[in-house]
Amino acid sequence: EVQLVESGGGLVQPGESLRLSCAASRFTFGTYTMSWVRQTPGKGLEWVANTKQDGSEKNYVDSVKGRFTISRDNAKNLLYLQMNSLRVEDTAVYYCASFDNWGQGTLVTVSS
Amino acid sequence: QAVLTQPSSLSASPGASASLTCTLRSGINVGTYRIYWYQQKPGSPPQYLLRYKSDSDKQQGSGVPSRFSGSKDASANAGILLISGLQSEDEADYYCMIAHNSAWVFGGGTKLTVL
């Protein structure tokens, strides 16, 4: 069974940084476009960023452009999201996902 | 106007069928897109159900029962998730998604109540 396991979430203050990781197993990681999707508790899904199979193309939702960076290491089956200059409105559960497989999510809380 | 619009809630009886719609904004042609459908239950991540573009371009998620199916209504510019033989375990939030301009765009979700 495919496993995507996120880590790195936590409580930070506005303006601080976090790096999320997603470890993929039993999954042909390098053949998939991978995304980060977030969900505020009780709310809907918001796509944050994606990276194509070889990492050559990266796309971001406007609200995180210039603050977040997505990257991947296909040799290690790892996906990352570097989040800088975090804002209160970035508070959410962050999911690592291909179109057909999602991780359990990691909670990021930005609060003073 | 949102890119994808879903009704916020829908109720149906056990054993009945439920048709969940995902309407694309005017100017975005449903015929061009694969529509992805996800089910999310409280406390769990979304689960992939299926994707549908046409009868020749569709995919059922692994282990997803055949009573979940996709279609389109071109006249309404909408994707449709049909759930037949509703069961209590189908009570959940359902989200549609398209890949639009290199981004994933989600609908706001439909809360399906089975009662």
Tab-separated table of C-alpha atoms in Angstrom:
chain	number	residue	atom	x	y	z
A	1	GLU	CA	0.000	0.000	0.000
A	2	VAL	CA	1.212	3.481	-0.890
A	3	GLN	CA	2.388	5.590	2.016
A	4	LEU	CA	2.917	9.334	2.088
A	5	VAL	CA	4.018	10.535	5.519
A	6	GLU	CA	4.296	14.226	6.297
A	7	SER	CA	6.370	15.701	9.087
A	8	GLY	CA	7.693	19.046	10.247
A	9	GLY	CA	4.523	20.806	11.307
A	10	GLY	CA	4.215	22.686	14.559
A	11	LEU	CA	3.483	25.949	16.324
A	12	VAL	CA	5.411	29.006	15.186
A	13	GLN	CA	5.073	32.751	15.496
A	14	PRO	CA	4.250	35.035	12.580
A	15	GLY	CA	7.308	35.719	10.471
A	16	GLU	CA	9.032	32.472	11.373
A	17	SER	CA	9.863	29.527	9.112
A	18	LEU	CA	9.082	25.819	8.901
A	19	ARG	CA	10.145	23.044	6.566
A	20	LEU	CA	7.686	20.283	5.856
A	21	SER	CA	8.789	16.914	4.557
A	22	CYS	CA	6.877	14.103	2.938
A	23	ALA	CA	8.336	10.604	2.698
A	24	ALA	CA	6.906	8.347	0.034
A	25	SER	CA	7.072	4.568	0.074
A	26	ARG	CA	5.663	1.755	-2.040
A	27	PHE	CA	5.097	4.462	-4.626
A	28	THR	CA	6.758	5.317	-7.939
A	29	PHE	CA	7.431	8.791	-6.612
A	30	GLY	CA	9.524	10.022	-9.508
A	31	THR	CA	6.735	9.448	-12.014
A	32	TYR	CA	4.226	11.737	-10.342
A	33	THR	CA	3.608	15.441	-10.153
A	34	MET	CA	3.487	16.080	-6.410
A	35	SER	CA	1.534	18.746	-4.604
A	36	TRP	CA	1.046	20.300	-1.218
A	37	VAL	CA	-2.576	20.993	-0.336
A	38	ARG	CA	-3.773	22.660	2.842
A	39	GLN	CA	-7.003	22.661	4.763
A	40	THR	CA	-8.029	25.002	7.508
A	41	PRO	CA	-9.962	23.063	10.184
A	42	GLY	CA	-13.585	22.844	9.184
A	43	LYS	CA	-12.942	24.394	5.789
A	44	GLY	CA	-12.265	23.259	2.247
A	45	LEU	CA	-9.138	22.228	0.382
A	46	GLU	CA	-6.652	24.740	-1.019
A	47	TRP	CA	-3.864	23.734	-3.373
A	48	VAL	CA	-0.587	25.356	-2.333
A	49	ALA	CA	2.134	24.228	-4.728
A	50	ASN	CA	3.216	21.498	-7.087
A	51	THR	CA	6.327	20.216	-8.763
A	52	LYS	CA	6.583	18.174	-11.927
A	53	GLN	CA	8.171	14.735	-11.993
A	54	ASP	CA	11.743	15.917	-12.469
A	55	GLY	CA	11.374	19.070	-10.383
A	56	SER	CA	11.935	21.308	-13.376
A	57	GLU	CA	8.586	23.077	-13.064
A	58	LYS	CA	7.123	24.452	-9.871
A	59	ASN	CA	3.863	26.295	-9.403
A	60	TYR	CA	2.397	28.155	-6.440
A	61	VAL	CA	-0.870	29.676	-5.348
A	62	ASP	CA	-0.557	33.460	-5.400
A	63	SER	CA	-0.836	33.814	-1.617
A	64	VAL	CA	2.424	31.909	-1.004
A	65	LYS	CA	4.532	33.045	-3.964
A	66	GLY	CA	7.858	34.392	-2.782
A	67	ARG	CA	7.435	32.851	0.687
A	68	PHE	CA	7.118	29.097	0.075
A	69	THR	CA	9.394	26.828	-1.946
A	70	ILE	CA	8.545	23.310	-3.038
A	71	SER	CA	11.274	20.826	-3.845
A	72	ARG	CA	11.783	17.119	-4.236
A	73	ASP	CA	14.513	14.501	-3.999
A	74	ASN	CA	13.562	11.618	-6.261
A	75	ALA	CA	16.533	9.539	-5.147
A	76	LYS	CA	15.202	9.580	-1.593
A	77	ASN	CA	11.469	9.700	-2.425
A	78	LEU	CA	11.081	12.935	-0.498
A	79	LEU	CA	8.982	16.043	-1.075
A	80	TYR	CA	9.596	19.293	0.798
A	81	LEU	CA	7.877	22.578	1.446
A	82	GLN	CA	10.016	25.378	2.828
A	83	MET	CA	7.721	27.976	4.366
A	84	ASN	CA	9.161	31.361	5.230
A	85	SER	CA	7.567	34.541	6.557
A	86	LEU	CA	4.651	32.557	7.888
A	87	ARG	CA	1.368	34.328	8.520
A	88	VAL	CA	-1.576	33.571	10.771
A	89	GLU	CA	-3.612	32.742	7.675
A	90	ASP	CA	-1.172	29.955	6.780
A	91	THR	CA	-2.507	27.962	9.724
A	92	ALA	CA	-3.823	24.675	8.339
A	93	VAL	CA	-3.281	20.971	7.968
A	94	TYR	CA	-0.833	20.475	5.118
A	95	TYR	CA	-1.173	17.387	2.947
A	96	CYS	CA	1.349	15.914	0.579
A	97	ALA	CA	-0.463	14.442	-2.415
A	98	SER	CA	-0.327	12.977	-5.842
A	99	PHE	CA	-3.642	13.072	-7.623
A	100	ASP	CA	-4.558	9.635	-6.295
A	101	ASN	CA	-2.715	9.343	-2.994
A	102	TRP	CA	-2.683	11.646	0.008
A	103	GLY	CA	-0.778	11.644	3.254
A	104	GLN	CA	-2.377	11.997	6.674
A	105	GLY	CA	-1.322	15.623	6.937
A	106	THR	CA	0.717	17.711	9.337
A	107	LEU	CA	-0.680	20.647	11.306
A	108	VAL	CA	0.940	24.043	10.993
A	109	THR	CA	-0.182	26.659	13.494
A	110	VAL	CA	0.984	30.240	13.161
A	111	SER	CA	0.123	32.282	16.203
A	112	SER	CA	1.651	34.861	18.483
B	1	GLN	CA	-17.026	33.760	-9.437
B	2	ALA	CA	-15.285	30.604	-8.255
B	3	VAL	CA	-13.725	28.330	-10.849
B	4	LEU	CA	-15.603	25.300	-9.463
B	5	THR	CA	-18.933	25.499	-7.668
B	6	GLN	CA	-20.444	22.701	-5.634
B	7	PRO	CA	-23.669	22.763	-3.624
B	8	SER	CA	-22.767	23.033	0.033
B	9	SER	CA	-24.998	20.178	1.125
B	10	LEU	CA	-27.121	17.329	-0.151
B	11	SER	CA	-29.313	14.815	1.624
B	12	ALA	CA	-30.475	11.445	0.367
B	13	SER	CA	-31.929	8.249	1.748
B	14	PRO	CA	-30.177	4.914	2.162
B	15	GLY	CA	-30.485	2.837	-0.980
B	16	ALA	CA	-31.219	5.859	-3.143
B	17	SER	CA	-28.878	7.564	-5.595
B	18	ALA	CA	-27.171	10.903	-5.115
B	19	SER	CA	-25.918	13.134	-7.904
B	20	LEU	CA	-23.237	15.598	-6.831
B	21	THR	CA	-22.512	18.399	-9.250
B	22	CYS	CA	-19.385	20.424	-9.893
B	23	THR	CA	-20.087	23.398	-12.114
B	24	LEU	CA	-17.274	25.081	-13.985
B	25	ARG	CA	-17.159	28.846	-14.311
B	26	SER	CA	-18.425	30.282	-17.538
B	27	GLY	CA	-15.643	30.347	-20.091
B	28	ILE	CA	-14.006	27.176	-18.752
B	29	ASN	CA	-15.274	24.297	-20.849
B	30	VAL	CA	-15.962	21.108	-18.908
B	31	GLY	CA	-15.208	19.059	-22.002
B	32	THR	CA	-11.560	20.046	-21.772
B	33	TYR	CA	-10.931	18.761	-18.288
B	34	ARG	CA	-10.550	15.615	-16.292
B	35	ILE	CA	-12.735	16.026	-13.211
B	36	TYR	CA	-11.297	14.431	-10.088
B	37	TRP	CA	-13.489	13.446	-7.144
B	38	TYR	CA	-12.465	12.964	-3.522
B	39	GLN	CA	-14.271	11.790	-0.403
B	40	GLN	CA	-13.302	13.087	3.006
B	41	LYS	CA	-14.593	11.846	6.315
B	42	PRO	CA	-14.044	13.713	9.600
B	43	GLY	CA	-10.522	13.416	10.898
B	44	SER	CA	-9.220	11.749	7.737
B	45	PRO	CA	-7.445	12.981	4.624
B	46	PRO	CA	-9.248	13.090	1.300
B	47	GLN	CA	-9.519	9.778	-0.495
B	48	TYR	CA	-9.398	9.586	-4.275
B	49	LEU	CA	-12.573	8.176	-5.777
B	50	LEU	CA	-12.257	8.569	-9.520
B	51	ARG	CA	-11.544	10.869	-12.401
B	52	TYR	CA	-13.695	11.389	-15.466
B	53	LYS	CA	-13.159	13.201	-18.736
B	54	SER	CA	-15.114	10.997	-21.105
B	55	ASP	CA	-16.258	7.400	-21.337
B	56	SER	CA	-12.928	6.625	-22.997
B	57	ASP	CA	-10.860	8.615	-20.496
B	58	LYS	CA	-11.850	7.710	-16.998
B	59	GLN	CA	-10.304	5.956	-14.026
B	60	GLN	CA	-11.749	4.374	-10.891
B	61	GLY	CA	-9.688	4.685	-7.756
B	62	SER	CA	-8.175	1.547	-6.341
B	63	GLY	CA	-10.769	-0.300	-4.295
B	64	VAL	CA	-13.511	2.210	-5.007
B	65	PRO	CA	-16.862	0.481	-5.503
B	66	SER	CA	-18.493	0.664	-8.910
B	67	ARG	CA	-21.510	2.356	-7.383
B	68	PHE	CA	-19.378	5.526	-7.528
B	69	SER	CA	-19.271	6.792	-11.093
B	70	GLY	CA	-18.481	9.959	-12.982
B	71	SER	CA	-20.095	11.749	-15.859
B	72	LYS	CA	-20.565	15.206	-17.335
B	73	ASP	CA	-23.462	17.432	-18.251
B	74	ALA	CA	-22.138	19.543	-21.064
B	75	SER	CA	-25.268	21.672	-21.200
B	76	ALA	CA	-24.722	22.664	-17.587
B	77	ASN	CA	-20.921	22.809	-17.966
B	78	ALA	CA	-20.670	20.467	-14.994
B	79	GLY	CA	-19.031	17.308	-13.806
B	80	ILE	CA	-21.164	14.822	-11.909
B	81	LEU	CA	-20.394	12.227	-9.258
B	82	LEU	CA	-23.170	9.662	-9.061
B	83	ILE	CA	-23.391	7.475	-5.997
B	84	SER	CA	-25.908	4.679	-6.314
B	85	GLY	CA	-27.212	2.414	-3.576
B	86	LEU	CA	-26.348	4.930	-0.872
B	87	GLN	CA	-25.012	3.540	2.377
B	88	SER	CA	-24.580	5.233	5.724
B	89	GLU	CA	-20.804	5.046	5.263
B	90	ASP	CA	-21.093	7.325	2.233
B	91	GLU	CA	-21.893	10.222	4.518
B	92	ALA	CA	-18.919	12.534	3.995
B	93	ASP	CA	-17.645	15.663	2.295
B	94	TYR	CA	-17.040	15.356	-1.429
B	95	TYR	CA	-14.685	17.593	-3.382
B	96	CYS	CA	-14.166	17.981	-7.094
B	97	MET	CA	-10.896	19.157	-8.596
B	98	ILE	CA	-9.464	20.124	-11.957
B	99	ALA	CA	-5.930	20.852	-13.067
B	100	HIS	CA	-6.217	24.381	-14.471
B	101	ASN	CA	-3.304	26.533	-15.619
B	102	SER	CA	-0.752	24.211	-13.923
B	103	ALA	CA	-2.608	24.445	-10.615
B	104	TRP	CA	-5.095	22.251	-8.854
B	105	VAL	CA	-8.411	23.954	-8.285
B	106	PHE	CA	-10.880	22.514	-5.804
B	107	GLY	CA	-14.562	23.069	-5.456
B	108	GLY	CA	-15.842	24.168	-2.076
B	109	GLY	CA	-17.141	20.694	-1.274
B	110	THR	CA	-20.532	19.102	-0.776
B	111	LYS	CA	-21.537	17.636	2.558
B	112	LEU	CA	-23.563	14.509	1.822
B	113	THR	CA	-25.941	13.379	4.523
B	114	VAL	CA	-27.465	9.928	4.300
B	115	LEU	CA	-30.639	9.767	6.351
